[in-house]
């Protein structure tokens, strides 16, 4: 391998356009990897997103940040990070890219350990698990396993009898489904849900999600359920390539009593309004890095015919893999 033809640069404002152009053309990148999305929370992370060039042309990107313990994450602020590559990139090249990036992080950034979140296969336009083979070769250890629930929209599995019963119940009410109507109404319900049930809060503030919606109007949409002119439930969806991903779900007491979310998801999944998409992904139903399964939550998702797709995390120590 001729290392001299490769250079590694860190993403900053000078390279934003180049970065975003590559993301647009990459076979496995999504709009979450666009600098305009990644950097909405730049104040929370010490960003160290990397640009790998060969003969001064970008061949790969690695979104990431470094914490106070000199651990590199790909990326803590994203659901998945991963090495972003071109359609024509081959497996042996990805193995080279990992060696170059490992050396850079070890020698230039004093990184001791890498925690890596590959992009789940459903988000890639074409097969793109070269990085997971590289991780295997590096002896990376799987440290987290998120079980998400996903439907193939043109191969739906029949819904369970309990979901059908809840949907039938919900159809007694005069619900309205509104799109992008009022984020404030939904966010109030979402904050109450997370605060009361889990003593936590949404990853995004209302101001942040509003800003991201303005930046990515076609990729972020809110579907809310109103009853008697009041919001009772909703789902914030991300449109990521060929995947409809449920980013947030929330329902107030009235919404729960009336099975409003069953009404909404029956509409979203069964009415073929996403006929140009391939997957409907409910998101994960786990805690504690996957060791605790929320059986009630996954029971509801699987009731709609969703089955498991994994969101994995790996770790390895750089000094153990450098040759």
CSV table of C-alpha atoms in Angstrom, one decimal:
chain,number,residue,atom,x,y,z
A,1,UNK,CA,0.0,0.0,0.0
A,2,UNK,CA,1.4,3.4,-1.0
A,3,UNK,CA,0.5,5.6,2.0
A,4,UNK,CA,2.0,8.7,0.4
A,5,UNK,CA,-0.9,9.1,-2.0
A,6,UNK,CA,-3.4,9.3,0.9
A,7,UNK,CA,-4.2,12.3,3.1
A,8,UNK,CA,-6.6,12.7,6.0
A,9,UNK,CA,-8.2,16.1,6.8
A,10,UNK,CA,-10.6,17.1,9.5
A,11,UNK,CA,-14.0,18.5,8.5
A,12,UNK,CA,-14.4,22.2,9.1
A,13,UNK,CA,-16.2,25.1,7.3
A,14,UNK,CA,-13.7,25.1,4.4
A,15,UNK,CA,-14.7,21.5,3.4
A,16,UNK,CA,-18.4,21.6,4.1
A,17,UNK,CA,-19.4,21.7,0.4
A,18,UNK,CA,-17.0,19.0,-0.5
A,19,UNK,CA,-18.3,16.9,2.4
A,20,UNK,CA,-21.9,17.3,1.4
A,21,UNK,CA,-21.3,16.6,-2.3
A,22,UNK,CA,-19.7,13.3,-1.3
A,23,UNK,CA,-22.5,12.5,1.0
A,24,UNK,CA,-25.0,13.1,-1.8
A,25,UNK,CA,-23.1,10.6,-4.1
A,26,UNK,CA,-22.1,8.0,-1.5
A,27,UNK,CA,-23.8,4.6,-1.6
A,28,UNK,CA,-24.4,4.4,2.1
A,29,UNK,CA,-24.7,7.9,3.4
A,30,UNK,CA,-28.0,9.5,4.5
A,31,UNK,CA,-29.1,13.1,5.2
A,32,UNK,CA,-28.0,12.5,8.8
A,33,UNK,CA,-24.5,12.7,7.5
A,34,UNK,CA,-25.0,16.0,5.9
A,35,UNK,CA,-22.9,18.6,7.7
A,36,UNK,CA,-26.1,20.7,8.2
A,37,UNK,CA,-27.6,17.9,10.2
A,38,UNK,CA,-24.5,16.7,12.0
A,39,UNK,CA,-23.5,20.1,13.3
A,40,UNK,CA,-26.8,21.2,14.7
A,41,UNK,CA,-25.4,20.1,18.1
A,42,UNK,CA,-21.8,20.9,17.6
A,43,UNK,CA,-21.6,22.6,21.0
A,44,UNK,CA,-22.2,19.2,22.6
A,45,UNK,CA,-19.4,17.2,20.9
A,46,UNK,CA,-15.7,17.7,20.1
A,47,UNK,CA,-16.3,16.9,16.4
A,48,UNK,CA,-13.5,15.0,14.6
A,49,UNK,CA,-15.2,14.0,11.3
A,50,UNK,CA,-12.5,12.9,8.8
A,51,UNK,CA,-12.1,13.2,5.1
A,52,UNK,CA,-9.9,10.6,3.4
A,53,UNK,CA,-8.4,11.7,0.1
A,54,UNK,CA,-6.4,9.7,-2.5
A,55,UNK,CA,-4.4,11.9,-4.9
A,56,UNK,CA,-6.4,14.9,-3.6
A,57,UNK,CA,-9.8,13.3,-4.4
A,58,UNK,CA,-12.2,12.3,-1.6
A,59,UNK,CA,-12.6,8.5,-1.4
A,60,UNK,CA,-14.3,8.2,2.0
A,61,UNK,CA,-15.7,10.1,4.9
A,62,UNK,CA,-15.8,9.1,8.6
A,63,UNK,CA,-18.2,11.2,10.8
A,64,UNK,CA,-17.0,11.2,14.3
A,65,UNK,CA,-16.1,12.9,17.6
A,66,UNK,CA,-13.6,12.5,20.3
A,67,UNK,CA,-14.5,12.5,24.0
A,68,UNK,CA,-12.4,13.6,27.0
A,69,UNK,CA,-11.0,10.1,27.4
A,70,UNK,CA,-9.5,10.1,23.9
A,71,UNK,CA,-12.1,7.7,22.6
A,72,UNK,CA,-13.3,8.2,19.0
A,73,UNK,CA,-17.0,7.7,18.3
A,74,UNK,CA,-18.6,7.4,14.9
A,75,UNK,CA,-20.6,9.6,15.9
A,76,UNK,CA,-22.2,10.1,19.3
A,77,UNK,CA,-24.6,12.6,18.0
A,78,UNK,CA,-26.0,10.3,15.3
A,79,UNK,CA,-28.0,7.1,15.4
A,80,UNK,CA,-25.3,5.6,13.2
A,81,UNK,CA,-22.1,6.9,11.8
A,82,UNK,CA,-20.0,4.5,9.7
A,83,UNK,CA,-17.5,4.9,6.9
A,84,UNK,CA,-19.1,6.6,3.9
A,85,UNK,CA,-17.9,5.3,0.6
A,86,UNK,CA,-18.6,5.4,-3.2
A,87,UNK,CA,-20.5,2.8,-5.3
A,88,UNK,CA,-17.3,1.6,-6.9
A,89,UNK,CA,-15.3,1.2,-3.7
A,90,UNK,CA,-14.1,-2.4,-3.2
A,91,UNK,CA,-13.5,-4.4,0.0
A,92,UNK,CA,-9.7,-4.4,-0.2
A,93,UNK,CA,-9.8,-0.6,-0.4
A,94,UNK,CA,-12.0,-0.3,2.7
A,95,UNK,CA,-9.4,-2.4,4.6
A,96,UNK,CA,-6.8,0.1,3.5
A,97,UNK,CA,-8.9,3.0,4.5
A,98,UNK,CA,-9.3,1.6,8.0
A,99,UNK,CA,-5.6,1.2,8.4
A,100,UNK,CA,-4.9,4.8,7.3
A,101,UNK,CA,-7.6,6.3,9.5
A,102,UNK,CA,-6.5,4.2,12.5
A,103,UNK,CA,-2.9,5.5,12.1
A,104,UNK,CA,-4.1,9.1,11.8
A,105,UNK,CA,-6.3,8.9,14.9
A,106,UNK,CA,-3.6,7.2,16.9
A,107,UNK,CA,-0.6,9.3,15.7
A,108,UNK,CA,-2.3,12.7,15.2
A,109,UNK,CA,-5.2,12.7,17.7
A,110,UNK,CA,-3.9,10.4,20.4
A,111,UNK,CA,-7.0,8.2,20.2
A,112,UNK,CA,-6.8,5.0,22.2
A,113,UNK,CA,-10.1,3.4,21.4
A,114,UNK,CA,-12.7,3.5,18.6
A,115,UNK,CA,-16.4,2.9,19.1
A,116,UNK,CA,-18.0,2.4,15.8
A,117,UNK,CA,-21.7,2.4,14.7
A,118,UNK,CA,-22.2,0.9,11.3
A,119,UNK,CA,-25.1,2.0,9.1
A,120,UNK,CA,-27.9,-0.7,9.2
A,121,UNK,CA,-28.2,-2.4,5.8
A,122,UNK,CA,-31.7,-1.1,5.1
A,123,UNK,CA,-30.3,2.5,4.6
A,124,UNK,CA,-27.8,1.6,1.9
A,125,UNK,CA,-28.7,1.9,-1.8
A,126,UNK,CA,-26.6,-1.1,-2.7
A,127,UNK,CA,-24.8,-3.8,-0.5
A,128,UNK,CA,-22.4,-1.9,1.8
A,129,UNK,CA,-21.1,-4.0,4.7
A,130,UNK,CA,-17.4,-3.7,3.8
A,131,UNK,CA,-16.8,-1.9,7.1
A,132,UNK,CA,-18.3,-4.7,9.2
A,133,UNK,CA,-15.9,-7.1,7.5
A,134,UNK,CA,-13.0,-4.7,8.3
A,135,UNK,CA,-14.2,-4.6,11.9
A,136,UNK,CA,-14.1,-8.4,12.1
A,137,UNK,CA,-10.6,-8.4,10.7
A,138,UNK,CA,-9.6,-5.9,13.4
A,139,UNK,CA,-11.0,-8.1,16.1
A,140,UNK,CA,-13.6,-5.5,17.1
A,141,UNK,CA,-16.0,-6.5,19.9
A,142,UNK,CA,-19.7,-6.0,19.6
A,143,UNK,CA,-20.7,-3.9,22.7
A,144,UNK,CA,-24.3,-2.9,21.9
A,145,UNK,CA,-27.2,-4.4,19.9
A,146,UNK,CA,-30.2,-2.3,19.2
A,147,UNK,CA,-33.3,-4.3,18.1
A,148,UNK,CA,-35.3,-2.2,15.7
A,149,UNK,CA,-38.7,-3.3,14.2
A,150,UNK,CA,-39.1,-2.9,10.5
A,151,UNK,CA,-41.7,-3.6,7.8
A,152,UNK,CA,-40.9,-4.3,4.1
A,153,UNK,CA,-43.7,-2.2,2.7
A,154,UNK,CA,-44.4,-4.4,-0.4
A,155,UNK,CA,-44.2,-7.6,1.6
A,156,UNK,CA,-46.3,-6.8,4.7
A,157,UNK,CA,-46.9,-9.5,7.3
A,158,UNK,CA,-50.5,-9.7,8.6
A,159,UNK,CA,-51.2,-7.7,11.7
A,160,UNK,CA,-51.9,-9.4,15.0
A,161,UNK,CA,-55.4,-9.8,16.3
A,162,UNK,CA,-54.7,-7.4,19.2
A,163,UNK,CA,-53.6,-4.6,16.8
A,164,UNK,CA,-56.6,-5.2,14.6
A,165,UNK,CA,-58.9,-4.9,17.7
A,166,UNK,CA,-57.2,-1.7,18.7
A,167,UNK,CA,-57.5,-0.2,15.2
A,168,UNK,CA,-61.2,-1.1,15.1
A,169,UNK,CA,-61.6,0.6,18.5
A,170,UNK,CA,-59.8,3.7,17.2
A,171,UNK,CA,-62.1,4.0,14.1
A,172,UNK,CA,-65.0,4.9,16.3
A,173,UNK,CA,-63.5,8.4,16.8
A,174,UNK,CA,-63.5,11.3,14.5
A,175,UNK,CA,-59.7,11.7,14.3
A,176,UNK,CA,-58.0,14.1,12.0
A,177,UNK,CA,-54.5,13.3,10.7
A,178,UNK,CA,-52.5,16.5,10.0
A,179,UNK,CA,-49.1,16.8,8.5
A,180,UNK,CA,-46.5,19.3,9.8
A,181,UNK,CA,-49.3,21.2,11.4
A,182,UNK,CA,-48.1,22.3,14.8
A,183,UNK,CA,-44.8,21.0,16.2
A,184,UNK,CA,-45.4,22.7,19.6
A,185,UNK,CA,-48.5,20.7,20.3
A,186,UNK,CA,-46.7,17.4,19.6
A,187,UNK,CA,-43.6,18.4,21.5
A,188,UNK,CA,-45.5,19.1,24.6
A,189,UNK,CA,-46.9,15.6,24.6
A,190,UNK,CA,-43.5,14.1,23.8
A,191,UNK,CA,-41.8,15.9,26.6
A,192,UNK,CA,-44.5,14.8,29.1
A,193,UNK,CA,-44.3,11.2,27.9
A,194,UNK,CA,-40.5,11.0,28.2
A,195,UNK,CA,-40.4,12.9,31.5
A,196,UNK,CA,-43.1,11.0,33.3
A,197,UNK,CA,-42.2,7.5,32.0
A,198,UNK,CA,-38.4,7.6,31.7
A,199,UNK,CA,-37.3,10.8,33.5
A,200,UNK,CA,-35.6,11.9,30.4
A,201,UNK,CA,-36.2,14.3,27.5
A,202,UNK,CA,-36.2,14.3,23.7
A,203,UNK,CA,-32.7,14.2,22.1
A,204,UNK,CA,-33.7,17.3,20.1
A,205,UNK,CA,-35.1,20.5,21.6
A,206,UNK,CA,-38.1,22.0,19.8
A,207,UNK,CA,-35.9,24.8,18.4
A,208,UNK,CA,-33.4,22.2,17.1
A,209,UNK,CA,-36.1,20.1,15.4
A,210,UNK,CA,-37.7,23.2,13.9
A,211,UNK,CA,-34.3,24.3,12.5
A,212,UNK,CA,-33.6,20.8,11.1
A,213,UNK,CA,-37.1,20.7,9.5
A,214,UNK,CA,-36.3,24.0,7.8
A,215,UNK,CA,-33.0,22.6,6.5
A,216,UNK,CA,-34.4,19.3,5.4
A,217,UNK,CA,-38.1,19.9,4.6
A,218,UNK,CA,-38.6,16.8,2.5
A,219,UNK,CA,-36.8,14.5,5.0
A,220,UNK,CA,-38.6,15.4,8.2
A,221,UNK,CA,-42.3,15.3,8.6
A,222,UNK,CA,-44.7,15.3,11.6
A,223,UNK,CA,-48.0,13.3,11.4
A,224,UNK,CA,-50.3,14.4,14.2
A,225,UNK,CA,-53.7,13.0,15.4
A,226,UNK,CA,-56.2,15.6,16.5
A,227,UNK,CA,-59.5,14.9,18.2
A,228,UNK,CA,-61.9,17.8,18.9
A,229,UNK,CA,-59.2,20.2,17.6
A,230,UNK,CA,-56.7,19.0,20.2
A,231,UNK,CA,-53.5,17.0,19.5
A,232,UNK,CA,-53.7,13.6,21.2
A,233,UNK,CA,-50.8,11.7,19.5
A,234,UNK,CA,-48.3,11.9,16.7
A,235,UNK,CA,-45.2,10.5,15.1
A,236,UNK,CA,-42.2,12.4,13.7
A,237,UNK,CA,-40.8,10.6,10.7
A,238,UNK,CA,-37.5,10.8,8.9
A,239,UNK,CA,-37.4,9.9,5.2
A,240,UNK,CA,-34.0,8.4,4.8
A,241,UNK,CA,-33.3,7.1,1.3
A,242,UNK,CA,-35.8,4.3,0.9
A,243,UNK,CA,-36.6,4.1,4.6
A,244,UNK,CA,-39.4,5.8,6.6
A,245,UNK,CA,-37.9,5.9,10.1
A,246,UNK,CA,-40.0,6.7,13.2
A,247,UNK,CA,-37.8,9.2,15.1
A,248,UNK,CA,-40.4,10.0,17.9
A,249,UNK,CA,-43.7,8.6,18.9
A,250,UNK,CA,-46.0,10.2,21.6
A,251,UNK,CA,-49.5,10.0,22.9
A,252,UNK,CA,-51.3,11.7,25.8
A,253,UNK,CA,-53.9,10.1,28.0
A,254,UNK,CA,-56.8,10.7,25.6
A,255,UNK,CA,-54.7,9.4,22.8
A,256,UNK,CA,-54.0,6.2,24.7
A,257,UNK,CA,-57.6,5.7,25.7
A,258,UNK,CA,-58.7,6.1,22.1
A,259,UNK,CA,-55.9,4.0,20.5
A,260,UNK,CA,-54.9,7.1,18.4
A,261,UNK,CA,-51.4,5.7,17.6
A,262,UNK,CA,-52.9,2.5,16.2
A,263,UNK,CA,-55.2,4.6,14.0
A,264,UNK,CA,-52.2,6.6,12.8
A,265,UNK,CA,-49.9,3.7,12.1
A,266,UNK,CA,-52.6,1.8,10.4
A,267,UNK,CA,-53.0,4.8,8.0
A,268,UNK,CA,-49.2,5.2,7.5
A,269,UNK,CA,-48.5,1.5,6.9
A,270,UNK,CA,-51.7,0.2,5.2
A,271,UNK,CA,-52.8,3.1,3.0
A,272,UNK,CA,-49.8,2.9,0.7
A,273,UNK,CA,-49.0,6.6,1.2
A,274,UNK,CA,-45.3,5.7,1.1
A,275,UNK,CA,-45.5,3.7,-2.1
A,276,UNK,CA,-42.1,5.0,-3.3
A,277,UNK,CA,-40.4,3.7,-0.1
A,278,UNK,CA,-39.2,0.2,0.7
A,279,UNK,CA,-39.0,0.0,4.5
A,280,UNK,CA,-41.0,1.4,7.5
A,281,UNK,CA,-38.7,1.3,10.5
A,282,UNK,CA,-40.2,1.8,14.0
A,283,UNK,CA,-36.9,2.2,15.7
A,284,UNK,CA,-35.3,0.3,18.6
A,285,UNK,CA,-37.1,-1.1,21.7
A,286,UNK,CA,-34.1,-1.7,23.9
A,287,UNK,CA,-32.2,-0.1,26.8
A,288,UNK,CA,-28.9,-0.7,28.4
A,289,UNK,CA,-27.1,-1.3,25.1
A,290,UNK,CA,-29.6,-3.9,24.1
A,291,UNK,CA,-29.4,-6.1,27.2
A,292,UNK,CA,-32.9,-4.9,28.3
A,293,UNK,CA,-35.7,-5.5,25.8
A,294,UNK,CA,-38.9,-3.4,26.3
A,295,UNK,CA,-41.2,-6.3,25.6
A,296,UNK,CA,-44.4,-4.2,25.7
A,297,UNK,CA,-43.1,-1.8,23.1
A,298,UNK,CA,-41.8,-4.4,20.7
A,299,UNK,CA,-45.1,-6.3,21.1
A,300,UNK,CA,-46.9,-3.3,19.7
A,301,UNK,CA,-44.5,-2.9,16.8
A,302,UNK,CA,-44.5,-6.5,15.9
A,303,UNK,CA,-48.3,-6.5,16.0
A,304,UNK,CA,-48.1,-4.3,12.9
A,305,UNK,CA,-46.0,-7.0,11.2
A,306,UNK,CA,-42.6,-5.5,11.9
A,307,UNK,CA,-39.6,-7.7,12.4
A,308,UNK,CA,-36.1,-7.2,13.7
A,309,UNK,CA,-33.2,-5.2,12.1
A,310,UNK,CA,-30.1,-4.6,14.2
A,311,UNK,CA,-28.4,-1.4,15.0
A,312,UNK,CA,-25.0,-2.6,16.3
A,313,UNK,CA,-22.0,-0.9,18.0
A,314,UNK,CA,-18.4,-2.2,18.1
A,315,UNK,CA,-15.2,-1.2,19.8
A,316,UNK,CA,-11.5,-1.9,19.3
A,317,UNK,CA,-8.2,-0.5,20.7
A,318,UNK,CA,-6.1,1.1,18.0
A,319,UNK,CA,-2.7,0.0,19.5
A,320,UNK,CA,-3.8,-3.6,19.2
A,321,UNK,CA,-4.5,-3.4,15.5
A,322,UNK,CA,-1.7,-1.3,14.1
A,323,UNK,CA,0.8,-3.3,12.1
